[in-house]
Amino acid sequence: MARNGWQIVVNKESLSGALSRVLGAVDRRTTMDILRHVLVEVQAGNNPGLVLTATDLEVRASTRCKVSVGGGLNGSAFTCVPAGLLKEVLSGLRGEISLDFDARKNILTLADADRVFDVACMSSEDFPSPPAAWQSACCTFKP
């Protein structure tokens, strides 16, 4: 992860569409708080993107959308955002959205031209890794 965090810009419709594609895998009735979260991976480089991943430990869903990555990030960076809260916040934003992650405070700030929302995140280290068997049994669906 970048030393103090990262900043990206993404179209609201693109991010909302990506989130809706993985929400079905979010476990809303679990006692494991991390399963109510979406793993957010920001990828810098030649093909910058934002990968959202959700799991209920039986199903794992991932999707990607294009973004513009600000300075200070090389490679990839991760955090976990509450899925329901992210959906709610996105419904109140319009157009191009800035996502600014403060790694020291573990806070994701989402903003458009008129509004700003701060969302407390969890460490990506708490997000479950897929079992090795999933690698051979994986299928990909393209929108």
XYZ file of N, CA, C and O in Angstrom:
572
model
N 0.833 -1.165 0.000
C 0.000 0.000 0.000
C 0.883 1.236 0.000
O 1.976 1.224 0.520
N 0.362 2.304 -0.564
C 1.086 3.562 -0.559
C 1.318 3.965 0.889
O 0.559 3.612 1.782
N 2.360 4.725 1.122
C 2.765 5.041 2.477
C 1.647 5.675 3.300
O 1.364 5.250 4.403
N 0.994 6.699 2.790
C -0.060 7.373 3.541
C -1.440 7.155 2.945
O -2.398 7.738 3.400
N -1.546 6.355 1.901
C -2.841 6.103 1.294
C -2.797 6.285 -0.203
O -1.739 6.202 -0.824
N -3.974 6.547 -0.794
C -4.087 6.690 -2.239
C -5.301 7.550 -2.569
O -6.167 7.779 -1.729
N -5.320 8.020 -3.804
C -6.460 8.808 -4.283
C -6.761 8.401 -5.714
O -5.850 8.253 -6.530
N -8.055 8.199 -6.004
C -8.494 7.874 -7.359
C -9.719 8.702 -7.707
O -10.382 9.257 -6.824
N -10.021 8.766 -9.001
C -11.254 9.381 -9.493
C -11.948 8.342 -10.360
O -11.316 7.702 -11.208
N -13.256 8.166 -10.133
C -14.033 7.169 -10.860
C -15.421 7.735 -11.143
O -15.938 8.548 -10.374
N -16.014 7.300 -12.238
C -17.377 7.692 -12.564
C -18.334 6.976 -11.622
O -18.209 5.769 -11.400
N -19.308 7.696 -11.079
C -20.251 7.122 -10.119
C -21.001 5.935 -10.700
O -21.169 4.907 -10.041
N -21.459 6.036 -11.948
C -22.217 4.944 -12.555
C -21.351 3.691 -12.717
O -21.822 2.573 -12.522
N -20.093 3.880 -13.063
C -19.172 2.760 -13.211
C -18.957 2.057 -11.872
O -19.001 0.825 -11.775
N -18.733 2.833 -10.814
C -18.510 2.263 -9.484
C -19.783 1.619 -8.944
O -19.745 0.522 -8.376
N -20.929 2.263 -9.127
C -22.198 1.692 -8.670
C -22.497 0.377 -9.383
O -22.965 -0.583 -8.768
N -22.224 0.327 -10.688
C -22.435 -0.903 -11.442
C -21.536 -2.023 -10.954
O -21.978 -3.170 -10.801
N -20.273 -1.699 -10.691
C -19.333 -2.701 -10.181
C -19.784 -3.205 -8.813
O -19.775 -4.416 -8.550
N -20.213 -2.301 -7.957
C -20.669 -2.703 -6.628
C -21.903 -3.601 -6.719
O -21.988 -4.616 -6.024
N -22.836 -3.268 -7.594
C -24.053 -4.081 -7.705
C -23.738 -5.498 -8.195
O -24.450 -6.444 -7.850
N -22.670 -5.652 -8.977
C -22.298 -6.980 -9.472
C -21.739 -7.888 -8.382
O -21.780 -9.113 -8.512
N -21.209 -7.331 -7.294
C -20.644 -8.171 -6.233
C -21.502 -8.223 -4.974
O -21.261 -9.050 -4.099
N -22.511 -7.375 -4.872
C -23.306 -7.311 -3.638
C -23.979 -8.637 -3.280
O -24.191 -8.920 -2.106
N -24.307 -9.449 -4.267
C -24.956 -10.725 -3.988
C -24.096 -11.674 -3.172
O -24.619 -12.577 -2.509
N -22.809 -11.485 -3.193
C -21.900 -12.352 -2.431
C -21.644 -11.836 -1.020
O -20.993 -12.519 -0.230
N -22.152 -10.650 -0.696
C -21.956 -10.098 0.645
C -22.914 -10.794 1.605
O -24.114 -10.884 1.354
N -22.375 -11.298 2.704
C -23.182 -11.992 3.711
C -23.711 -10.961 4.703
O -22.965 -10.434 5.511
N -25.004 -10.687 4.648
C -25.592 -9.645 5.494
C -25.951 -10.134 6.897
O -26.182 -9.342 7.790
N -26.059 -11.448 7.087
C -26.505 -11.980 8.376
C -25.405 -12.722 9.119
O -25.684 -13.538 9.978
N -24.196 -12.453 8.805
C -23.079 -13.157 9.422
C -22.688 -12.538 10.762
O -22.974 -11.366 11.022
N -22.039 -13.331 11.579
C -21.460 -12.805 12.812
C -20.025 -12.347 12.567
O -19.413 -11.751 13.433
N -19.497 -12.642 11.361
C -18.147 -12.199 10.986
C -18.272 -10.860 10.261
O -18.683 -10.810 9.102
N -17.939 -9.793 10.941
C -18.118 -8.443 10.400
C -17.437 -8.251 9.046
O -17.967 -7.571 8.169
N -16.290 -8.867 8.828
C -15.536 -8.667 7.587
C -16.330 -9.151 6.367
O -16.153 -8.647 5.264
N -17.244 -10.105 6.541
C -18.026 -10.614 5.416
C -19.119 -9.642 4.971
O -19.741 -9.835 3.936
N -19.324 -8.577 5.736
C -20.242 -7.506 5.336
C -19.506 -6.419 4.552
O -20.090 -5.412 4.208
N -18.241 -6.658 4.281
C -17.382 -5.684 3.613
C -17.043 -6.124 2.193
O -17.108 -7.300 1.862
N -16.656 -5.143 1.404
C -16.139 -5.368 0.056
C -14.651 -5.067 0.095
O -14.235 -4.024 0.621
N -13.858 -5.989 -0.429
C -12.425 -5.757 -0.565
C -12.212 -4.829 -1.754
O -12.681 -5.105 -2.860
N -11.553 -3.715 -1.521
C -11.280 -2.727 -2.563
C -9.790 -2.783 -2.882
O -8.959 -2.594 -1.994
N -9.478 -3.066 -4.137
C -8.087 -3.082 -4.593
C -7.921 -1.999 -5.652
O -8.610 -2.014 -6.668
N -7.007 -1.084 -5.418
C -6.681 -0.056 -6.401
C -5.417 -0.492 -7.108
O -4.411 -0.798 -6.460
N -5.478 -0.547 -8.439
C -4.340 -0.971 -9.245
C -3.808 0.218 -10.031
O -4.546 0.826 -10.816
N -2.547 0.547 -9.804
C -1.901 1.625 -10.543
C -1.190 1.015 -11.746
O -1.236 -0.188 -11.973
N -0.537 1.848 -12.526
C 0.240 1.339 -13.653
C -0.370 1.705 -14.983
O -1.114 2.677 -15.104
N -0.072 0.897 -16.015
C -0.522 1.186 -17.379
C -2.020 1.047 -17.566
O -2.596 1.660 -18.451
N -2.657 0.187 -16.783
C -4.094 -0.052 -16.897
C -4.735 0.110 -15.518
O -5.157 -0.871 -14.904
N -4.812 1.358 -15.007
C -5.307 1.555 -13.648
C -6.759 1.113 -13.505
O -7.560 1.253 -14.436
N -7.067 0.549 -12.361
C -8.431 0.083 -12.134
C -8.731 -0.094 -10.663
O -7.859 0.009 -9.802
N -9.995 -0.346 -10.411
C -10.495 -0.594 -9.070
C -11.180 -1.955 -9.113
O -12.096 -2.174 -9.912
N -10.708 -2.898 -8.288
C -11.296 -4.230 -8.226
C -12.077 -4.343 -6.923
O -11.539 -4.072 -5.853
N -13.349 -4.730 -7.036
C -14.187 -4.965 -5.869
C -14.408 -6.468 -5.743
O -14.722 -7.138 -6.730
N -14.247 -6.987 -4.524
C -14.433 -8.414 -4.260
C -15.272 -8.578 -3.008
O -15.059 -7.885 -2.015
N -16.234 -9.517 -3.070
C -17.062 -9.845 -1.907
C -17.157 -11.361 -1.802
O -17.040 -12.072 -2.798
N -17.367 -11.853 -0.586
C -17.522 -13.288 -0.379
C -18.405 -13.556 0.827
O -18.468 -12.751 1.757
N -19.098 -14.699 0.781
C -19.818 -15.199 1.956
C -19.185 -16.519 2.412
O -19.770 -17.279 3.146
N -17.996 -16.807 1.934
C -17.184 -18.001 2.168
C -17.629 -19.188 1.314
O -16.940 -20.196 1.284
N -18.761 -19.086 0.643
C -19.174 -20.117 -0.303
C -19.069 -19.605 -1.729
O -18.753 -20.345 -2.641
N -19.381 -18.338 -1.909
C -19.329 -17.675 -3.218
C -18.408 -16.474 -3.090
O -18.424 -15.773 -2.076
N -17.594 -16.265 -4.121
C -16.701 -15.108 -4.162
C -16.928 -14.425 -5.498
O -16.877 -15.060 -6.543
N -17.218 -13.121 -5.464
C -17.475 -12.356 -6.686
C -16.505 -11.191 -6.760
O -16.266 -10.507 -5.760
N -15.931 -10.971 -7.951
C -15.012 -9.856 -8.182
C -15.364 -9.185 -9.493
O -15.809 -9.838 -10.436
N -15.143 -7.898 -9.554
C -15.329 -7.139 -10.791
C -14.382 -5.950 -10.774
O -13.849 -5.582 -9.727
N -14.181 -5.369 -11.943
C -13.197 -4.295 -12.099
C -13.804 -3.140 -12.863
O -14.601 -3.337 -13.763
N -13.416 -1.909 -12.501
C -13.798 -0.737 -13.285
C -12.569 0.163 -13.446
O -11.632 0.103 -12.655
N -12.581 0.952 -14.496
C -11.461 1.840 -14.782
C -11.516 3.077 -13.895
O -12.597 3.571 -13.574
N -10.330 3.564 -13.529
C -10.215 4.747 -12.683
C -9.018 5.576 -13.138
O -8.179 5.102 -13.904
N -8.936 6.781 -12.612
C -7.731 7.599 -12.737
C -7.056 7.589 -11.372
O -7.686 7.925 -10.366
N -5.808 7.165 -11.330
C -5.083 7.039 -10.071
C -4.220 8.269 -9.853
O -3.486 8.686 -10.744
N -4.321 8.843 -8.645
C -3.482 9.973 -8.277
C -2.079 9.521 -7.943
O -1.762 8.334 -7.960
N -1.237 10.455 -7.612
C 0.153 10.142 -7.289
C 0.291 9.390 -5.985
O -0.636 9.269 -5.200
N 1.461 8.846 -5.765
C 1.772 8.196 -4.499
C 1.466 6.724 -4.443
O 1.620 6.108 -3.403
N 1.023 6.131 -5.556
C 0.715 4.706 -5.529
C 1.461 4.008 -6.645
O 1.376 4.390 -7.805
N 2.197 2.976 -6.282
C 2.853 2.088 -7.232
C 2.352 0.689 -6.933
O 2.329 0.266 -5.791
N 1.930 -0.038 -7.946
C 1.422 -1.385 -7.731
C -0.031 -1.361 -7.317
O -0.849 -0.693 -7.927
N -0.357 -2.082 -6.244
C -1.735 -2.182 -5.767
C -1.831 -1.776 -4.309
O -0.864 -1.851 -3.563
N -3.029 -1.358 -3.921
C -3.324 -1.025 -2.528
C -4.702 -1.581 -2.195
O -5.561 -1.676 -3.068
N -4.923 -1.949 -0.931
C -6.143 -2.629 -0.522
C -6.749 -2.002 0.722
O -6.032 -1.500 1.579
N -8.076 -2.109 0.839
C -8.801 -1.829 2.073
C -10.142 -2.541 1.986
O -10.521 -3.044 0.927
N -10.864 -2.602 3.088
C -12.193 -3.223 3.118
C -13.218 -2.186 3.562
O -13.066 -1.559 4.613
N -14.274 -2.032 2.764
C -15.296 -1.012 2.987
C -16.631 -1.706 3.255
O -16.974 -2.663 2.551
N -17.406 -1.231 4.249
C -18.721 -1.830 4.492
C -19.589 -1.717 3.234
O -19.835 -0.624 2.730
N -20.059 -2.864 2.716
C -20.760 -2.898 1.435
C -22.058 -2.103 1.463
O -22.330 -1.323 0.547
N -22.880 -2.299 2.474
C -24.158 -1.595 2.552
C -23.979 -0.096 2.669
O -24.708 0.680 2.033
N -23.012 0.318 3.469
C -22.745 1.747 3.634
C -22.207 2.353 2.344
O -22.589 3.461 1.957
N -21.335 1.623 1.637
C -20.819 2.111 0.360
C -21.957 2.309 -0.640
O -22.019 3.328 -1.330
N -22.878 1.364 -0.695
C -24.036 1.490 -1.595
C -24.857 2.729 -1.244
O -25.265 3.492 -2.121
N -25.092 2.935 0.042
C -25.874 4.089 0.497
C -25.174 5.408 0.172
O -25.797 6.352 -0.310
N -23.886 5.473 0.424
C -23.128 6.697 0.139
C -23.134 6.991 -1.360
O -23.338 8.133 -1.775
N -22.935 5.972 -2.185
C -22.920 6.174 -3.635
C -24.249 6.706 -4.149
O -24.278 7.485 -5.107
N -25.344 6.330 -3.500
C -26.649 6.812 -3.952
C -26.789 8.321 -3.772
O -27.605 8.949 -4.441
N -25.983 8.906 -2.894
C -26.043 10.348 -2.660
C -25.014 11.149 -3.429
O -24.931 12.367 -3.269
N -24.221 10.489 -4.267
C -23.181 11.181 -5.029
C -23.527 11.190 -6.515
O -24.320 10.376 -6.977
N -22.896 12.128 -7.261
C -23.165 12.243 -8.698
C -21.867 12.487 -9.465
O -20.920 13.055 -8.948
N -21.878 12.058 -10.735
C -20.788 12.378 -11.662
C -19.478 11.717 -11.300
O -19.419 10.552 -10.923
N -18.407 12.480 -11.419
C -17.069 11.986 -11.080
C -16.894 12.027 -9.571
O -17.162 13.038 -8.934
N -16.413 10.922 -9.020
C -16.251 10.795 -7.575
C -14.776 10.632 -7.251
O -14.071 9.850 -7.889
N -14.340 11.358 -6.250
C -12.984 11.217 -5.741
C -13.025 10.273 -4.546
O -13.854 10.446 -3.649
N -12.158 9.257 -4.546
C -11.980 8.372 -3.407
C -10.573 8.600 -2.883
O -9.602 8.440 -3.622
N -10.476 8.999 -1.642
C -9.198 9.334 -1.027
C -9.065 8.497 0.242
O -9.841 8.670 1.182
N -8.099 7.561 0.243
C -7.928 6.667 1.383
C -6.767 7.124 2.245
O -5.640 7.290 1.766
N -7.030 7.334 3.536
C -6.006 7.693 4.517
C -5.617 6.418 5.267
O -6.376 5.921 6.101
N -4.467 5.860 4.927
C -4.029 4.590 5.503
C -3.733 4.702 6.996
O -3.906 3.726 7.731
N -3.306 5.863 7.457
C -3.003 6.015 8.881
C -4.272 5.944 9.730
O -4.264 5.373 10.806
N -5.370 6.521 9.237
C -6.631 6.534 9.979
C -7.585 5.431 9.542
O -8.604 5.216 10.182
N -7.274 4.760 8.431
C -8.132 3.732 7.842
C -9.511 4.298 7.505
O -10.538 3.689 7.789
N -9.498 5.482 6.882
C -10.722 6.196 6.504
C -10.724 6.409 4.992
O -9.738 6.875 4.421
N -11.843 6.074 4.349
C -12.040 6.343 2.928
C -12.979 7.527 2.796
O -14.093 7.501 3.320
N -12.519 8.568 2.113
C -13.340 9.754 1.859
C -13.843 9.685 0.431
O -13.046 9.556 -0.504
N -15.159 9.761 0.267
C -15.790 9.783 -1.052
C -16.408 11.159 -1.236
O -17.115 11.643 -0.341
N -16.152 11.781 -2.384
C -16.649 13.146 -2.588
C -17.000 13.383 -4.048
O -16.333 12.861 -4.949
N -18.054 14.164 -4.256
C -18.338 14.702 -5.585
C -18.207 16.218 -5.471
O -17.619 16.715 -4.505
N -18.745 16.966 -6.412
C -18.599 18.424 -6.394
C -19.321 19.065 -5.215
O -18.948 20.164 -4.793
N -20.330 18.385 -4.658
C -21.157 18.998 -3.615
C -21.093 18.335 -2.245
O -21.426 18.952 -1.252
N -20.716 17.075 -2.164
C -20.813 16.329 -0.914
C -19.519 15.586 -0.603
O -18.798 15.199 -1.500
N -19.320 15.350 0.702
C -18.158 14.593 1.170
C -18.628 13.613 2.242
O -19.370 13.984 3.143
N -18.214 12.340 2.111
C -18.540 11.309 3.094
C -17.254 10.620 3.532
O -16.419 10.276 2.701
N -17.099 10.416 4.847
C -15.981 9.651 5.395
C -16.511 8.303 5.875
O -17.503 8.242 6.601
N -15.830 7.222 5.462
C -16.252 5.875 5.808
C -15.097 5.159 6.498
O -13.990 5.091 5.950
N -15.364 4.622 7.693
C -14.351 3.838 8.410
C -14.205 2.476 7.727
O -15.196 1.833 7.381
N -12.976 2.048 7.531
C -12.678 0.798 6.831
C -12.049 -0.209 7.782
O -11.658 0.133 8.891
N -11.963 -1.447 7.308
C -11.247 -2.497 8.022
C -10.008 -2.872 7.225
O -9.945 -2.639 6.011
N -9.063 -3.472 7.884
C -7.837 -3.902 7.225
C -8.130 -4.994 6.201
O -8.904 -5.920 6.466
N -7.485 -4.911 5.066
C -7.644 -5.945 4.043
C -7.044 -7.276 4.498
O -7.397 -8.330 3.959
N -6.179 -7.245 5.487
C -5.588 -8.479 6.009
C -6.638 -9.368 6.665
O -6.438 -10.578 6.789
N -7.778 -8.775 7.065
C -8.851 -9.544 7.695
C -9.763 -10.217 6.679
O -10.552 -11.087 7.036
N -9.670 -9.822 5.401
C -10.556 -10.367 4.374
C -10.120 -11.783 4.021
O -8.935 -12.037 3.799
N -11.077 -12.732 3.959
C -10.703 -14.133 3.704
C -10.090 -14.346 2.322
O -10.601 -13.846 1.326
N -9.007 -15.093 2.290
C -8.388 -15.486 1.020
C -9.158 -16.668 0.455
O -9.655 -17.502 1.210
N -9.227 -16.764 -0.868
C -9.939 -17.911 -1.445
C -9.137 -19.187 -1.253
O -7.911 -19.172 -1.294
N -9.834 -20.315 -1.048
C -9.127 -21.587 -0.952
C -8.400 -21.893 -2.261
O -8.842 -21.484 -3.332
N -7.309 -22.613 -2.189
C -6.529 -22.950 -3.384
C -7.368 -23.712 -4.406
O -7.196 -23.545 -5.608
N -8.322 -24.507 -3.954
C -9.163 -25.287 -4.867
C -10.005 -24.385 -5.770
O -10.396 -24.786 -6.859
N -10.292 -23.160 -5.316
C -11.103 -22.243 -6.128
C -10.383 -21.835 -7.397
O -11.017 -21.490 -8.386
N -9.075 -21.852 -7.379
C -8.316 -21.433 -8.562
C -8.620 -22.333 -9.759
O -8.724 -21.871 -10.889
N -8.801 -23.621 -9.518
C -9.078 -24.544 -10.621
C -10.560 -24.610 -10.948
O -10.944 -25.057 -12.019
N -11.425 -24.154 -10.038
C -12.868 -24.234 -10.247
C -13.473 -22.872 -10.525
O -14.654 -22.671 -10.347
N -12.664 -21.941 -10.955
C -13.116 -20.567 -11.162
C -13.731 -20.393 -12.544
O -13.290 -20.971 -13.518
N -14.775 -19.595 -12.609
C -15.331 -19.218 -13.909
C -15.496 -17.705 -13.939
O -15.667 -17.080 -12.901
N -15.430 -17.132 -15.109
C -15.494 -15.694 -15.265
C -16.719 -15.318 -16.081
O -16.973 -15.897 -17.131
N -17.475 -14.341 -15.579
C -18.609 -13.797 -16.291
C -18.286 -12.369 -16.661
O -17.857 -11.598 -15.819
N -18.487 -12.005 -17.896
C -18.224 -10.641 -18.338
C -19.553 -9.941 -18.575
O -20.448 -10.522 -19.167
N -19.667 -8.680 -18.116
C -20.927 -7.944 -18.280
C -21.215 -7.625 -19.737
O -20.389 -7.600 -20.583
